[in-house]
Structures are given as C-alpha cells and as structure tokens.
XYZ file of C-alpha atoms in Angstrom:
777
model
C 99.615 90.604 88.471
C 100.330 93.190 85.808
C 97.919 96.091 86.202
C 95.119 97.676 88.205
C 92.652 95.358 86.498
C 94.473 92.398 88.027
C 94.283 94.029 91.462
C 90.551 94.572 91.109
C 90.040 91.015 89.874
C 91.971 89.480 92.781
C 90.249 91.645 95.395
C 86.797 90.882 93.997
C 87.490 87.155 93.886
C 88.811 87.136 97.470
C 85.856 89.135 98.790
C 83.476 86.681 97.138
C 84.821 83.837 99.283
C 82.827 82.878 102.412
C 84.284 84.198 105.649
C 86.385 86.972 104.070
C 85.766 90.351 105.720
C 88.303 92.425 103.834
C 91.021 92.098 101.243
C 93.747 94.530 100.249
C 96.022 93.756 97.310
C 99.315 95.458 96.471
C 100.276 95.433 92.796
C 103.888 96.302 93.518
C 104.641 93.539 96.021
C 101.973 91.154 94.659
C 100.785 90.525 98.201
C 97.237 90.206 99.513
C 96.300 90.817 103.152
C 93.027 89.096 103.960
C 90.803 89.557 107.011
C 88.884 86.383 107.897
C 85.961 85.712 110.206
C 87.926 82.752 111.598
C 91.640 82.686 112.440
C 94.257 81.287 110.109
C 95.747 77.866 110.872
C 98.144 77.806 113.798
C 101.868 77.869 113.251
C 103.051 74.563 111.924
C 99.737 73.668 110.269
C 99.670 72.654 106.619
C 99.307 75.464 104.110
C 96.171 73.889 102.696
C 94.257 73.815 105.965
C 90.860 75.519 106.297
C 90.117 78.806 104.557
C 93.615 79.209 103.137
C 93.155 76.413 100.619
C 89.849 77.928 99.488
C 91.501 81.293 98.884
C 94.371 79.743 96.942
C 92.006 77.630 94.843
C 89.785 80.619 94.059
C 92.731 82.617 92.752
C 94.089 79.629 90.830
C 90.782 79.345 88.979
C 91.188 82.990 87.991
C 94.628 82.309 86.550
C 96.779 83.570 89.430
C 99.181 81.314 91.260
C 99.017 81.946 94.996
C 100.470 80.547 98.186
C 100.176 81.416 101.879
C 102.814 83.729 103.212
C 105.038 81.863 105.684
C 105.574 83.916 108.832
C 108.840 82.200 109.600
C 110.713 82.724 106.349
C 113.329 85.347 105.669
C 111.858 88.647 104.635
C 114.776 89.828 102.511
C 113.498 90.836 99.080
C 116.786 89.985 97.369
C 116.455 86.340 98.379
C 112.809 86.177 97.378
C 113.243 87.946 94.060
C 116.607 86.907 92.713
C 116.215 83.257 93.690
C 112.670 82.861 92.416
C 112.356 80.566 89.364
C 109.770 82.909 87.857
C 112.396 85.626 87.577
C 114.707 83.462 85.455
C 111.778 82.173 83.427
C 110.821 85.725 82.479
C 114.439 86.465 81.625
C 114.552 83.466 79.276
C 111.275 84.524 77.656
C 112.683 87.995 77.059
C 115.873 86.644 75.463
C 113.859 84.358 73.140
C 111.498 87.178 72.186
C 114.366 89.581 71.451
C 116.108 86.893 69.390
C 112.975 86.377 67.301
C 112.642 90.154 66.952
C 116.189 90.296 65.605
C 115.381 87.593 63.030
C 112.286 89.516 61.974
C 114.317 92.713 61.520
C 116.936 90.861 59.483
C 114.160 89.468 57.297
C 112.859 92.955 56.554
C 116.346 94.193 55.767
C 116.625 91.296 53.299
C 113.300 92.267 51.685
C 114.438 95.869 51.401
C 117.640 94.795 49.644
C 119.901 96.001 52.448
C 121.074 92.433 53.002
C 121.678 89.741 50.367
C 118.723 87.589 49.401
C 118.122 84.649 51.737
C 115.282 82.578 53.252
C 115.028 85.276 55.921
C 113.025 87.366 53.466
C 110.461 84.695 52.667
C 106.912 85.221 53.867
C 106.739 81.711 55.255
C 109.783 82.504 57.405
C 108.060 85.552 58.926
C 104.953 83.451 59.590
C 107.121 80.835 61.314
C 108.882 83.429 63.474
C 105.550 84.990 64.531
C 104.085 81.563 65.348
C 107.074 80.636 67.487
C 106.896 83.987 69.274
C 103.222 83.636 70.178
C 103.401 79.952 71.101
C 106.619 80.442 73.084
C 107.263 83.587 75.128
C 103.909 85.079 74.159
C 101.804 82.108 75.246
C 101.538 83.091 78.972
C 100.230 86.534 77.983
C 97.651 85.065 75.609
C 96.481 82.454 78.126
C 96.209 84.866 81.073
C 94.514 87.504 78.953
C 91.933 85.058 77.589
C 91.245 83.513 80.990
C 90.708 86.863 82.676
C 88.509 88.077 79.832
C 86.438 84.901 80.163
C 85.822 85.813 83.804
C 84.640 89.268 82.762
C 87.761 90.942 84.196
C 89.995 91.933 81.260
C 93.491 93.063 82.161
C 96.640 94.406 80.561
C 97.397 90.894 79.307
C 93.986 90.891 77.608
C 94.785 94.119 75.757
C 98.279 93.045 74.702
C 97.062 89.563 73.796
C 94.288 90.978 71.611
C 96.746 93.291 69.901
C 99.213 90.527 69.102
C 96.548 87.963 68.316
C 94.555 90.162 65.944
C 97.679 91.163 63.985
C 98.771 87.522 63.766
C 95.371 86.143 62.763
C 94.814 88.823 60.116
C 98.254 88.076 58.658
C 97.612 84.341 58.804
C 94.365 84.766 56.855
C 96.187 86.864 54.248
C 98.964 84.264 54.015
C 96.616 81.256 53.658
C 94.007 83.034 51.525
C 95.778 85.381 49.098
C 92.543 86.076 47.241
C 91.330 88.140 50.207
C 93.819 90.847 49.232
C 94.815 91.557 52.818
C 98.360 92.612 53.667
C 100.534 90.468 55.914
C 102.335 91.986 58.885
C 103.715 89.049 60.839
C 106.413 91.315 62.174
C 103.921 93.232 64.320
C 103.152 90.540 66.946
C 106.882 89.777 67.157
C 107.782 93.437 67.706
C 104.913 93.977 70.137
C 105.910 90.957 72.195
C 109.572 91.942 72.281
C 108.882 95.509 73.376
C 106.244 94.505 75.929
C 108.492 91.901 77.562
C 111.460 94.289 77.530
C 109.361 96.989 79.180
C 108.041 94.583 81.783
C 111.508 93.311 82.559
C 112.846 96.836 83.093
C 109.744 97.668 85.122
C 110.313 94.624 87.332
C 113.903 95.639 87.967
C 112.767 99.116 88.941
C 110.005 97.679 91.140
C 112.414 95.612 93.165
C 114.489 98.689 93.888
C 111.449 100.181 95.612
C 111.631 97.428 98.232
C 115.323 97.967 98.976
C 114.628 99.790 102.264
C 112.610 96.843 103.567
C 115.313 94.456 102.398
C 117.915 96.427 104.345
C 115.778 96.089 107.468
C 115.631 92.336 106.964
C 119.406 92.203 106.484
C 119.857 93.551 110.026
C 119.180 90.053 111.346
C 122.185 87.721 110.837
C 121.810 84.126 109.693
C 123.913 82.526 112.447
C 124.864 83.030 116.100
C 127.405 81.717 118.619
C 125.552 79.432 121.046
C 127.018 78.783 124.517
C 126.616 75.225 125.801
C 127.807 74.697 129.341
C 131.468 75.557 129.858
C 132.508 74.523 126.342
C 133.465 76.814 123.486
C 130.654 78.581 121.604
C 129.176 76.767 118.626
C 127.898 78.493 115.491
C 124.236 77.632 114.854
C 121.471 78.939 112.555
C 119.400 81.737 114.090
C 116.206 79.884 113.171
C 117.037 77.154 115.700
C 117.389 79.449 118.731
C 114.866 79.259 121.544
C 114.037 81.330 124.596
C 116.563 80.691 127.369
C 119.522 79.974 125.078
C 122.749 81.845 125.834
C 124.708 83.549 123.040
C 128.175 85.030 122.759
C 128.238 88.413 120.939
C 131.607 89.560 119.667
C 132.476 93.155 118.746
C 131.055 93.876 115.301
C 128.296 91.239 115.588
C 124.689 92.027 114.763
C 122.342 90.940 117.535
C 120.260 88.075 116.092
C 117.452 87.924 118.683
C 115.689 89.931 121.372
C 117.390 89.240 124.693
C 118.879 90.524 127.924
C 122.587 90.986 128.688
C 123.872 88.494 131.265
C 127.543 89.417 131.287
C 129.791 92.098 129.861
C 129.611 95.818 129.145
C 129.731 97.340 125.673
C 128.457 100.176 123.488
C 125.647 99.085 121.164
C 124.720 100.932 117.967
C 120.921 101.250 117.699
C 120.852 103.803 114.855
C 119.819 101.327 112.167
C 116.958 100.155 114.365
C 115.551 103.335 115.927
C 117.468 106.158 114.263
C 119.120 107.153 117.556
C 122.569 108.627 116.780
C 124.169 107.886 120.164
C 125.120 104.307 121.116
C 123.459 102.505 124.001
C 125.644 101.539 126.957
C 124.783 97.877 127.473
C 125.459 96.155 130.796
C 123.983 93.186 132.696
C 120.209 93.566 132.730
C 120.026 95.709 129.562
C 117.402 94.615 127.025
C 118.658 94.441 123.436
C 116.695 93.897 120.234
C 117.538 91.995 117.073
C 119.307 94.137 114.483
C 121.379 96.228 116.889
C 125.181 96.227 116.452
C 127.642 95.377 119.223
C 130.537 97.836 118.981
C 133.170 97.420 121.692
C 133.374 94.321 123.867
C 132.053 90.742 124.058
C 128.640 90.217 125.618
C 126.715 87.190 126.848
C 123.050 87.413 125.886
C 120.079 85.341 127.024
C 117.475 84.806 124.306
C 114.008 86.141 125.106
C 112.404 86.155 121.639
C 113.660 84.726 118.341
C 112.524 84.485 114.727
C 109.170 86.013 113.850
C 108.620 87.037 117.501
C 111.471 89.569 117.611
C 110.796 93.284 117.548
C 112.620 93.529 114.205
C 110.413 90.857 112.607
C 107.290 92.585 113.928
C 108.495 95.897 112.536
C 109.137 94.368 109.103
C 105.676 92.766 109.139
C 104.194 96.105 110.153
C 105.959 97.886 107.289
C 104.797 95.268 104.793
C 101.243 95.665 106.018
C 101.594 99.430 105.761
C 102.617 99.055 102.133
C 99.439 97.092 101.426
C 96.955 99.318 103.300
C 95.733 101.707 100.669
C 95.600 105.467 100.801
C 92.142 106.950 100.081
C 93.568 108.695 97.014
C 94.175 105.258 95.528
C 90.485 104.383 95.561
C 89.759 106.510 92.497
C 92.731 105.080 90.612
C 91.720 101.521 91.501
C 88.120 102.045 90.403
C 89.243 103.513 87.089
C 91.988 100.950 86.533
C 89.576 98.114 87.273
C 87.254 99.222 84.467
C 89.955 100.680 82.272
C 90.527 97.579 80.175
C 86.830 97.332 79.289
C 86.797 100.968 78.180
C 89.907 100.406 76.067
C 88.383 97.325 74.420
C 85.285 99.324 73.492
C 87.417 102.214 72.213
C 89.523 99.822 70.103
C 86.386 98.258 68.638
C 84.931 101.692 67.884
C 88.237 102.764 66.277
C 88.321 99.679 64.096
C 84.723 100.030 62.884
C 85.012 103.780 62.286
C 88.165 103.678 60.175
C 87.103 100.552 58.306
C 83.646 101.817 57.369
C 83.769 105.619 57.399
C 87.175 107.126 58.173
C 88.872 106.410 54.841
C 85.819 107.658 52.977
C 85.852 110.954 54.850
C 89.624 111.399 54.481
C 90.880 109.355 51.515
C 94.325 110.951 51.800
C 95.099 108.873 54.918
C 95.628 105.783 52.747
C 99.112 105.354 51.298
C 99.858 103.831 47.921
C 100.387 100.293 49.056
C 101.148 96.947 47.449
C 98.184 94.625 47.550
C 98.014 90.925 48.183
C 101.509 89.441 47.992
C 103.019 92.089 45.790
C 105.603 94.687 46.665
C 107.834 93.500 49.469
C 106.700 89.968 49.126
C 103.231 90.961 50.331
C 104.612 91.691 53.785
C 103.549 95.133 55.003
C 104.837 97.083 57.974
C 102.131 98.718 60.046
C 102.839 102.382 60.602
C 104.628 102.791 57.287
C 102.152 101.162 54.909
C 98.374 101.268 55.266
C 96.969 100.839 51.779
C 93.487 99.515 52.593
C 90.747 100.614 55.021
C 90.948 97.248 56.742
C 94.715 97.398 57.323
C 94.498 100.990 58.579
C 91.577 100.174 60.864
C 93.368 97.111 62.212
C 96.573 99.086 62.788
C 94.827 101.841 64.729
C 92.770 99.384 66.791
C 95.920 97.466 67.711
C 97.676 100.718 68.644
C 94.763 101.627 70.942
C 94.950 98.233 72.626
C 98.693 98.387 73.149
C 99.250 102.051 74.031
C 96.729 101.963 76.891
C 98.504 101.628 80.199
C 96.459 100.493 83.199
C 99.807 99.464 84.697
C 100.732 103.102 85.291
C 97.399 103.731 87.021
C 97.785 100.654 89.177
C 101.391 101.413 90.124
C 101.075 105.168 90.695
C 100.136 104.975 94.366
C 101.661 101.694 95.674
C 105.133 102.476 94.307
C 105.351 105.787 96.161
C 103.737 104.361 99.314
C 106.131 101.398 99.306
C 109.205 103.598 98.946
C 107.934 106.105 101.518
C 107.030 103.477 104.103
C 110.372 101.728 103.625
C 112.372 104.943 103.990
C 110.374 105.821 107.102
C 111.043 102.411 108.663
C 114.798 102.815 108.112
C 114.575 106.044 110.140
C 112.576 104.452 112.954
C 109.208 105.814 111.741
C 106.480 103.195 111.389
C 103.363 104.192 109.472
C 100.427 101.820 109.783
C 99.460 102.141 106.133
C 99.056 104.285 103.064
C 95.987 105.867 104.660
C 98.167 107.028 107.583
C 100.737 108.494 105.194
C 98.057 110.397 103.311
C 96.510 111.729 106.510
C 99.943 112.790 107.793
C 100.426 114.847 104.647
C 97.144 116.729 105.223
C 97.499 117.636 108.905
C 96.639 121.148 110.047
C 97.120 120.743 113.819
C 99.473 118.692 115.997
C 98.498 118.274 119.663
C 101.037 117.087 122.226
C 100.683 115.429 125.589
C 103.092 116.889 128.138
C 104.546 114.210 130.410
C 106.674 111.700 128.561
C 106.116 113.405 125.220
C 107.316 116.995 125.392
C 109.147 116.201 128.615
C 111.595 113.436 129.435
C 108.943 111.475 131.312
C 111.172 110.952 134.323
C 111.669 113.477 137.180
C 115.151 114.891 137.725
C 116.693 116.797 140.621
C 116.972 120.443 139.547
C 117.784 122.187 142.854
C 119.122 121.484 146.338
C 118.566 124.204 148.980
C 120.060 124.096 152.510
C 118.504 125.646 155.604
C 119.840 129.050 156.693
C 121.360 127.496 159.812
C 124.328 125.497 158.493
C 125.336 124.238 161.914
C 125.855 120.480 162.064
C 122.928 118.368 163.130
C 125.018 115.257 163.505
C 126.218 113.574 166.628
C 129.400 115.041 168.175
C 131.651 112.459 166.496
C 132.931 113.946 163.236
C 130.108 116.540 163.018
C 130.788 117.239 159.332
C 129.255 120.399 157.959
C 125.990 119.803 156.064
C 126.405 120.072 152.285
C 124.104 119.546 149.242
C 125.734 116.147 148.687
C 125.118 115.155 152.299
C 121.473 116.268 152.029
C 120.980 114.238 148.842
C 122.677 111.233 150.466
C 120.203 111.310 153.342
C 117.178 111.749 151.073
C 118.235 108.967 148.672
C 119.031 106.607 151.549
C 115.531 107.056 152.972
C 113.964 106.432 149.521
C 116.088 103.418 148.547
C 113.360 100.866 149.341
C 110.461 102.644 147.570
C 109.294 102.590 143.961
C 107.940 106.149 143.650
C 109.130 108.152 140.562
C 110.442 110.882 142.894
C 112.481 108.266 144.734
C 113.955 107.186 141.406
C 114.989 110.786 140.720
C 116.785 111.017 144.080
C 118.542 107.680 143.633
C 119.679 108.529 140.073
C 121.089 111.868 141.254
C 122.927 110.171 144.110
C 124.352 107.643 141.654
C 125.410 110.419 139.276
C 127.244 112.170 142.145
C 128.770 108.846 143.257
C 127.196 109.046 146.731
C 126.975 105.836 148.714
C 123.672 105.046 150.425
C 123.476 105.022 154.220
C 121.966 102.259 156.301
C 118.370 102.998 157.356
C 116.620 101.340 160.290
C 112.939 101.212 161.078
C 112.035 102.533 157.625
C 108.351 103.390 157.151
C 106.537 104.685 154.086
C 103.496 106.951 154.329
C 101.548 106.724 151.067
C 101.264 110.052 149.316
C 103.297 111.806 152.021
C 106.876 110.569 152.461
C 109.315 108.196 154.139
C 110.917 108.177 157.572
C 113.601 106.098 159.304
C 116.619 106.101 161.610
C 120.049 106.968 160.140
C 123.180 106.609 162.197
C 124.804 109.929 163.115
C 121.573 111.958 163.182
C 119.496 112.907 166.226
C 115.866 111.924 166.015
C 113.891 110.534 163.102
C 114.983 111.453 159.600
C 112.220 112.173 157.082
C 111.830 113.099 153.396
C 108.517 114.007 151.807
C 105.991 116.727 151.169
C 106.599 119.938 153.136
C 102.971 119.947 154.272
C 103.355 116.483 155.774
C 106.375 117.588 157.802
C 104.615 120.748 158.929
C 101.755 118.609 160.196
C 104.262 116.684 162.302
C 105.523 119.923 163.894
C 108.793 120.107 161.958
C 110.055 123.691 161.733
C 111.064 125.403 158.460
C 113.028 128.663 158.380
C 112.134 131.710 156.250
C 114.840 131.088 153.694
C 113.499 127.638 152.848
C 109.943 128.957 152.678
C 111.045 131.497 150.059
C 112.961 128.833 148.134
C 109.963 126.514 148.222
C 107.697 129.239 146.834
C 110.135 129.997 144.017
C 110.547 126.327 143.026
C 106.818 125.653 143.037
C 106.288 128.743 140.882
C 108.574 127.100 138.330
C 106.364 124.001 138.357
C 108.794 121.829 140.298
C 107.842 119.299 142.961
C 109.475 120.173 146.301
C 110.642 117.552 148.827
C 111.689 118.550 152.346
C 114.452 116.642 154.207
C 114.301 116.775 158.002
C 116.091 115.343 161.037
C 114.395 115.559 164.416
C 112.193 118.662 164.602
C 114.034 120.796 162.028
C 114.156 120.861 158.218
C 117.677 120.382 156.862
C 116.876 121.546 153.342
C 114.775 121.167 150.216
C 115.180 119.168 147.009
C 113.446 120.407 143.843
C 112.411 117.707 141.386
C 110.984 118.369 137.934
C 110.301 116.625 134.631
C 112.561 118.462 132.175
C 111.618 119.195 128.544
C 113.152 117.009 125.880
C 116.212 118.676 124.353
C 114.561 118.710 120.920
C 111.048 119.753 122.040
C 111.516 123.421 121.170
C 113.055 122.676 117.769
C 110.250 120.235 116.988
C 107.474 122.734 117.683
C 109.260 125.469 115.730
C 109.700 123.169 112.727
C 106.030 122.158 112.757
C 104.940 125.793 112.900
C 107.299 126.552 110.018
C 105.458 123.853 108.042
C 102.239 125.838 108.552
C 100.726 123.719 111.321
C 99.085 124.777 114.562
C 100.683 123.328 117.697
C 99.097 122.929 121.149
C 99.510 121.071 124.458
C 96.784 118.920 126.037
C 97.821 117.768 129.507
C 96.404 116.409 132.702
C 99.146 118.126 134.720
C 98.769 121.169 136.933
C 98.252 124.612 135.441
C 101.586 126.058 136.591
C 103.651 123.223 135.126
C 101.872 123.349 131.764
C 102.003 127.160 131.511
C 105.712 127.197 132.350
C 106.532 124.517 129.772
C 104.398 126.199 127.116
C 106.076 129.556 127.723
C 109.490 127.905 127.534
C 108.546 126.354 124.188
C 107.137 129.600 122.811
C 103.413 128.738 122.858
C 100.588 131.192 123.449
C 98.245 130.600 126.434
C 95.337 129.701 124.135
C 97.450 126.825 122.746
C 97.626 125.141 126.176
C 95.107 123.151 128.181
C 95.762 121.603 131.595
C 94.183 119.393 134.253
C 92.281 117.515 131.543
C 90.550 114.201 132.100
C 90.612 111.729 129.171
C 87.103 112.727 128.076
C 88.067 116.399 128.230
C 91.000 115.714 125.921
C 88.521 114.293 123.423
C 86.463 117.498 123.648
C 89.576 119.529 122.915
C 90.295 117.317 119.903
C 86.848 118.051 118.488
C 87.419 121.787 118.922
C 90.776 121.745 117.149
C 89.422 119.528 114.353
C 87.284 122.432 113.137
C 90.492 123.853 111.618
C 91.333 120.659 109.744
C 92.814 117.186 110.354
C 94.378 116.768 113.799
C 97.253 114.604 115.039
C 97.727 113.646 118.679
C 101.236 112.849 119.933
C 101.455 110.802 123.149
C 103.192 107.883 124.782
C 100.822 105.355 123.250
C 99.550 104.042 126.597
C 98.090 106.731 128.868
C 96.904 108.728 125.868
C 95.240 105.800 124.094
C 91.726 107.363 123.879
C 93.071 110.601 122.394
C 95.358 108.699 120.004
C 92.424 106.637 118.770
C 90.131 109.659 118.368
C 92.640 111.827 116.456
C 92.810 111.760 112.679
C 96.407 110.587 113.109
C 97.619 109.057 116.354
C 101.388 109.369 116.867
C 102.977 107.308 119.638
C 106.484 107.965 120.927
C 107.670 104.547 122.113
C 110.756 102.375 122.577
C 109.635 99.904 119.948
C 109.916 96.671 121.971
C 106.131 96.206 121.946
C 105.533 98.095 118.743
C 103.238 95.485 117.207
C 100.677 96.018 119.969
C 100.505 99.798 119.605
C 97.289 101.194 118.153
C 98.693 104.481 116.866
C 98.755 105.236 113.143
C 102.389 106.333 113.355
C 104.920 105.038 115.874
C 108.219 106.796 116.555
C 110.888 104.307 117.571
C 113.413 105.611 120.054
C 113.412 108.893 121.923
C 113.612 111.512 119.162
C 110.719 113.950 119.183
C 112.134 115.627 116.068
C 111.286 112.400 114.243
C 107.673 113.660 114.203
C 108.793 116.439 111.866
C 110.728 113.974 109.718
C 107.692 111.702 109.465
C 105.291 114.455 108.442
C 107.763 115.881 105.923
C 108.308 112.416 104.418
C 104.541 111.912 104.237
C 104.171 115.180 102.322
C 106.942 114.210 99.905
C 105.443 110.748 99.417
C 101.974 112.053 98.632
C 103.492 114.612 96.264
C 104.996 111.673 94.347
C 101.621 109.909 94.394
C 99.907 112.949 92.892
C 102.657 113.329 90.293
C 102.343 109.662 89.338
C 98.569 109.813 89.070
C 98.750 113.011 87.004
C 101.222 111.319 84.670
C 99.195 108.097 84.420
C 95.902 109.861 83.731
C 97.511 112.418 81.438
C 99.391 109.790 79.455
C 96.267 107.770 78.735
C 94.144 110.839 77.996
C 96.683 111.996 75.406
C 97.864 108.710 73.904
C 94.543 106.942 73.459
C 93.047 109.605 71.145
C 96.390 109.834 69.312
C 96.465 106.053 68.826
C 92.852 106.137 67.615
C 93.903 108.429 64.746
C 92.747 111.804 66.043
C 95.610 113.657 64.316
C 95.812 111.444 61.251
C 93.451 113.341 58.874
C 94.964 116.806 59.330
C 98.557 116.207 60.347
C 99.215 112.698 59.079
C 100.445 111.582 62.518
C 100.168 107.839 62.922
C 101.119 105.855 66.024
C 102.448 102.456 65.030
C 101.765 99.487 67.347
C 105.484 98.898 68.111
C 105.897 102.541 69.092
C 102.700 102.248 71.141
C 104.204 99.261 72.976
C 107.345 101.263 73.753
C 105.298 104.193 75.048
C 103.196 101.874 77.209
C 106.302 100.345 78.790
C 107.864 103.772 79.264
C 104.759 105.002 81.076
C 104.927 102.205 83.648
C 108.658 102.617 84.188
C 108.256 106.368 84.608
C 105.961 106.135 87.644
C 108.283 103.620 89.311
C 111.378 105.747 88.723
C 109.557 108.846 89.963
C 108.713 107.022 93.195
C 112.340 105.911 93.527
C 113.423 109.559 93.408
C 112.174 109.763 97.015
C 115.500 108.184 97.966
C 117.204 111.461 97.158
C 114.900 113.655 99.229
C 117.413 114.022 102.080
C-alpha cells in the first residue's frame, strides 16, 4: 500500500466480503485487523482455511498480496523488514532506475555539447532508456496503478503511472511520427521514476524507524533458554519449544524468556523495561516473573507457566500493534479525503490539460517559449520545464505535474505515523493505549476521576499505630512475667490472625515479619466472621482475642479511658482499630489504615497544572475519603463517598457536563465506571493485561504514569494535527501551482521532476515529524 487511496480500497474490499463485521487498515504497518462473524481457524490450522482464504483472494484480485498474520512468529520489526525479499527487490529497482537516470542525464549533457558526441545523445538511445525504465523498475507502478483504476479505486500508483505513461506515449508518438510536430521528452518518465522510487525508499526507511519502540519490546524476549532435565547439566534450547511445566536455569544477566514462577534461588530482577518501575523486584521462591524481565544478581530456577504467544510480553506487543491500527476519530476526515483524492486529482489534471491546450496559450501567448519543433534543435528532444514551445507540450507538462505533485501519501500517513510512534513510546514506559481513539480522547480530557482504595492508596492495609493500655503491669503467668511492649502486643495479635485470610490479618502478619517477631502457638483458635479471632496462647491467663472493639465490649472485656481516647483519635483519622485482649481486660489497640501512594499527591498536582479537574469517587466511609482528600489538597466538592456502582455512574454523568471524563481504577472492582467513562484507565500489574477492558492500562504501580500517559497523548495528537495541516496545506498550495496558476503573471512553472521531488519530500516530512516524538523527554 502506498497512500490513503490504497487504505480505502483495501478496507472497502474487506468489508464487502461475507461475514466481515469491521476492518481497520494501517498504512504505516500495512496491517489489517478484521472482525469476523465466525472465529478464525484454530492454532495450527492451514492459512487457507475458511474465511481467511476468501479475504486473501479478495485482496489479491485487487492487486495486493496478503497473508494471514501468524500469532506464533517473532514480532521484531527488524527481522520482518530487513529480511523480507520485497525490501531487497525495491532496493534493486531503485539502483536500476537511478542508473538509467544517470544515463539520461549524460545523454542530455552530450546534446548540450558539455560532453563529446556519442550515441548517448541519440534520440533512439533516450527512447531505449525510457522503455527499459518503464518495463523494468517502473512496471510494478504501472500495473498496480492500472489495476486499481480498473476497479474504480485510483491510487498514488495510478497518478504516478499516468504521469510517466503519458509523457512516454507522447514522446513515442513524436519519435515514430515526426510529421506530428510534437516534441520528445523521453527523459521525463526516467526522471519521474527515479525521483519517485528514491522518495519511496527514503520514506520506507523513515517508516521503519517509527516501529523501533515496538521492535525493542520484542527484543526483550531472548531466542534461547537453559532447560533443566533431571539432574543433568542445563541444555540450551529454542524458546519456541518450551512448554508449561519445564524448568529453566536463569543466570545473572539473562533475560527471562517465559512467564513462570521461581522454584529456587533469590535475586534482584529488573522490571523497568517491562513496567517502567525504577526499583528492582526481589525474587524468591514463589515469585511470579514475566518474559522480558532481567535477572540481575544470582542464578534462579524457574518453572514455565506460559510461553510464546501466551506470555504477558507477547500479549502486550499484540495489544500495542492493535492500538496502532485502531484509528483516531481525527483520521476519519483524512481517510475520506485521501480515498477520493486521486479521483479529484485525475479530474484536475484533465481540466488542466484541456484548458492550457485549448484556451490558456491563447489568453497568455507569452507563456510559450521559442522552442525547436519536430526533431530540430537538440535533436528534437525537449526538456519539460525548460522548453514548452507548443500548447500541447505545455498542457501535457502541466497535467503531468498535477498528477505527480499530488500527495495522498502525506494525507494517509499523517495520523498513523504519529499514532504508531506514540503508542510504541507509551508501551516502552509501561503505558498501554487500546488504540488511536484512546490516544485522541486522552488528549482532550477535562476531568480525571479517581477511585480511592487501590488507586490513590496502596490497596493493602498497614499498621500505623500501636497503643498500650494505661496499666502496664504484666498480664502473663508468674514465670518470666516480661513487661508488655508494642512488639509483644503485635506478636499476640499476629499469632491469633495467622490462620485467617482477612486483609487486616495480612497487615498484622506483615508488620510482625517486618519487626522479625516469631509467631506464638495458638490452641483452640476460633474465627468469628466480621468480628475477630480468639484462642489460647501459652503464658496468658484466659482467652486471648483480637478484633473489633465493639465485639470485645459485648463480651464484657474492659477498656480503660486512655485506650478509649486513642481509639477515638485513630478513627477520626480514618483508621480501622483492632483491640487485643487477654482474659477480661484489653491489652492495647492496633491502628490499621490503607496509606496513600507516595506519588498520589504529585500526580494530582500535575494533572491540575495541566488544566484538568480532579476528583475522588469512592465507596469507602466519609471520614476516610475526607481525610485522604484533605491530605491530597482536594476541596470537599471534589470528593464523593459511600457510592454504590450505579451512583458512581451518576457522578460520571455530572462531571461529563464539563467535558470528556477519565476514570482511574483498579480495572476490576471499578469495571462499570471504567466502561462508562470517556477514557477508562486501569492501574494493574500487567500479568492479565490482555483481558482488561480499560482504554489505557498502567503497568506496574506508578500512579504518576497517568500524567505521563496524558502528556504523551497530547504531544502525539499535536503531531497528528501538525502532519494533517502540512498534508492539506501542501496539496492546497502545490496543486494550483502545478496547474499553472502563477505561470501567466510570474512565469513560475513547476516541472514534473521537481513535482516528483516535492511529492516525495511531503511524505517524508510527515514521517520525520512523527519521529520527533522520540525527543519529547
């Protein structure tokens, strides 16, 4: 595919096929994503099975070679591009075309007397060079252009082919029929072909640079791994042959080739290239690791869970590729115009030819230069742009310039180049957009709404306070009777909770582990749902309990005034209070709370600095939400609490009156709100990223990545608008200039070779402008 007309042709042909619901085609990556009413063939089926063969055949009849995308192959762009035979074929065509162009130039220098006389100056030699050029490197352009025109879908190849073909045929008529008095300009198709192929080659090189970010993601997965078989030494095997249950040896410096779980060893693992997290992960037995992470310190033994296309890395790459194909709404206008652009240009070229042939030279006779006629002068070989001695030659020159200077390529590439670069850069930072539409929406947001638990907070309760009863006398048995301390209180509470799965129990156990407290043996342990846990602990009189203060009060357990005051103060802060008792007296209190993320405050400040409104929608209690909001600097009207899922949706509708709204949540509990928002943003670990329904997924635990994502979206859409402005502006200016608008008054004439150079430059410009996103940070 070469231009927006090709995109429109492919999409229309795919949508015409039975069973196709949707089709989205990317000009940059030359990939089509097709939605079918029936599923694709299962893995391992032949590529020609079922609807796939019909799609391939339909595109082949249109002149486009197509093949199903294998889900199991390597996704590295370097391998696909550099090793593809088509790439070297185009390189050979360019070399041949430039060689013929050099011969044509030498022939003209011979005619002008700059070089000694030789057969290079003969008219038959120029005719031979032009014939070889069109039948050799120019033949694919002529064939594709004619085939697409025959289907009523003219493309860039149609325009270039008409330009070269008309110049060649007119020269051939003049050469074979001298009595017609037409000038010959065999050099024009040779020059046009050389410049067009050179421009396309440079454009292709620039295009492939836009996919470098995706290629770097693919390079995170190594090609081989060390497989452990029994007690023997590890054996190096291809990653593609690994299966679930295999055991691998990971040495320091090795990239992890699969998703798996650590069986043996402890090491630091770099996850920055995968999720953007700056700090390494401490891996130990039981730790889940994903493909693409880097083992830093010590050997590990890993059991394979998922390999190949099933790994999280492969799913992320597939998600990024799909995001690069899903179009932004702003592209719709460009696609509609580009799809019809070639037809408009053909009509304009025809009108230009007829006007200057029949009327233009009569209205402005001065536009014709004194020119040699027939085969006189320079051997009868004219150079368009320097000699236009007859109305026909001038009309033909201007019509060819109109055909060649038009650039539907720039229109077709304006949006996908920027979207591809933006989505790739985002993926390298652990930011996964679902498509160009998500990037565009992210750039237009006015309000960002946050869930509280797990989003603005850590999502896991932590011990924030330990308060002892006023009476510090020992409650233990006479033996030892150690004085009660905060560590001893935590040890008792964690020991009672060691057999439960409640989040508060996890907080107590993690704090005990952090303080290196061993757990005590508990007998006759009993759990009371929603209340607490009780059991017998050696060294304490009576039953030991930990749970809600109200539950203990109901059992007749006494609490002194000091603890009552401490409980009131902790609850005012939004903390959950647990009471620890032995016998009929409370030993002390433990305050547990879900702490804000370290970067929550910075994130909200940055979003407000970008001109966005920020608010909290939470199902938590009023006190907890108000305290967090005040800590983060939010006004009371920017907070809502104790909301049911349907009430969150009502709040979304209210905030949407100010403009597009994003909802940031954990991607699971907030699913309705994420789906209803204009942009759903899920903060997740990334292991099940392919199943998330959010429009933007933040890999890892960095809330500040939301700011990075929205800023990148704004920069990306700025590049899209710049590219579209350039593409539209270029064609609006160059087409009238090529049609001779300034010729009568100023004598400005756009030669077809110069038009070809300008056309190539226009396409390259939009690609290079998109690539400048790489320097945004």
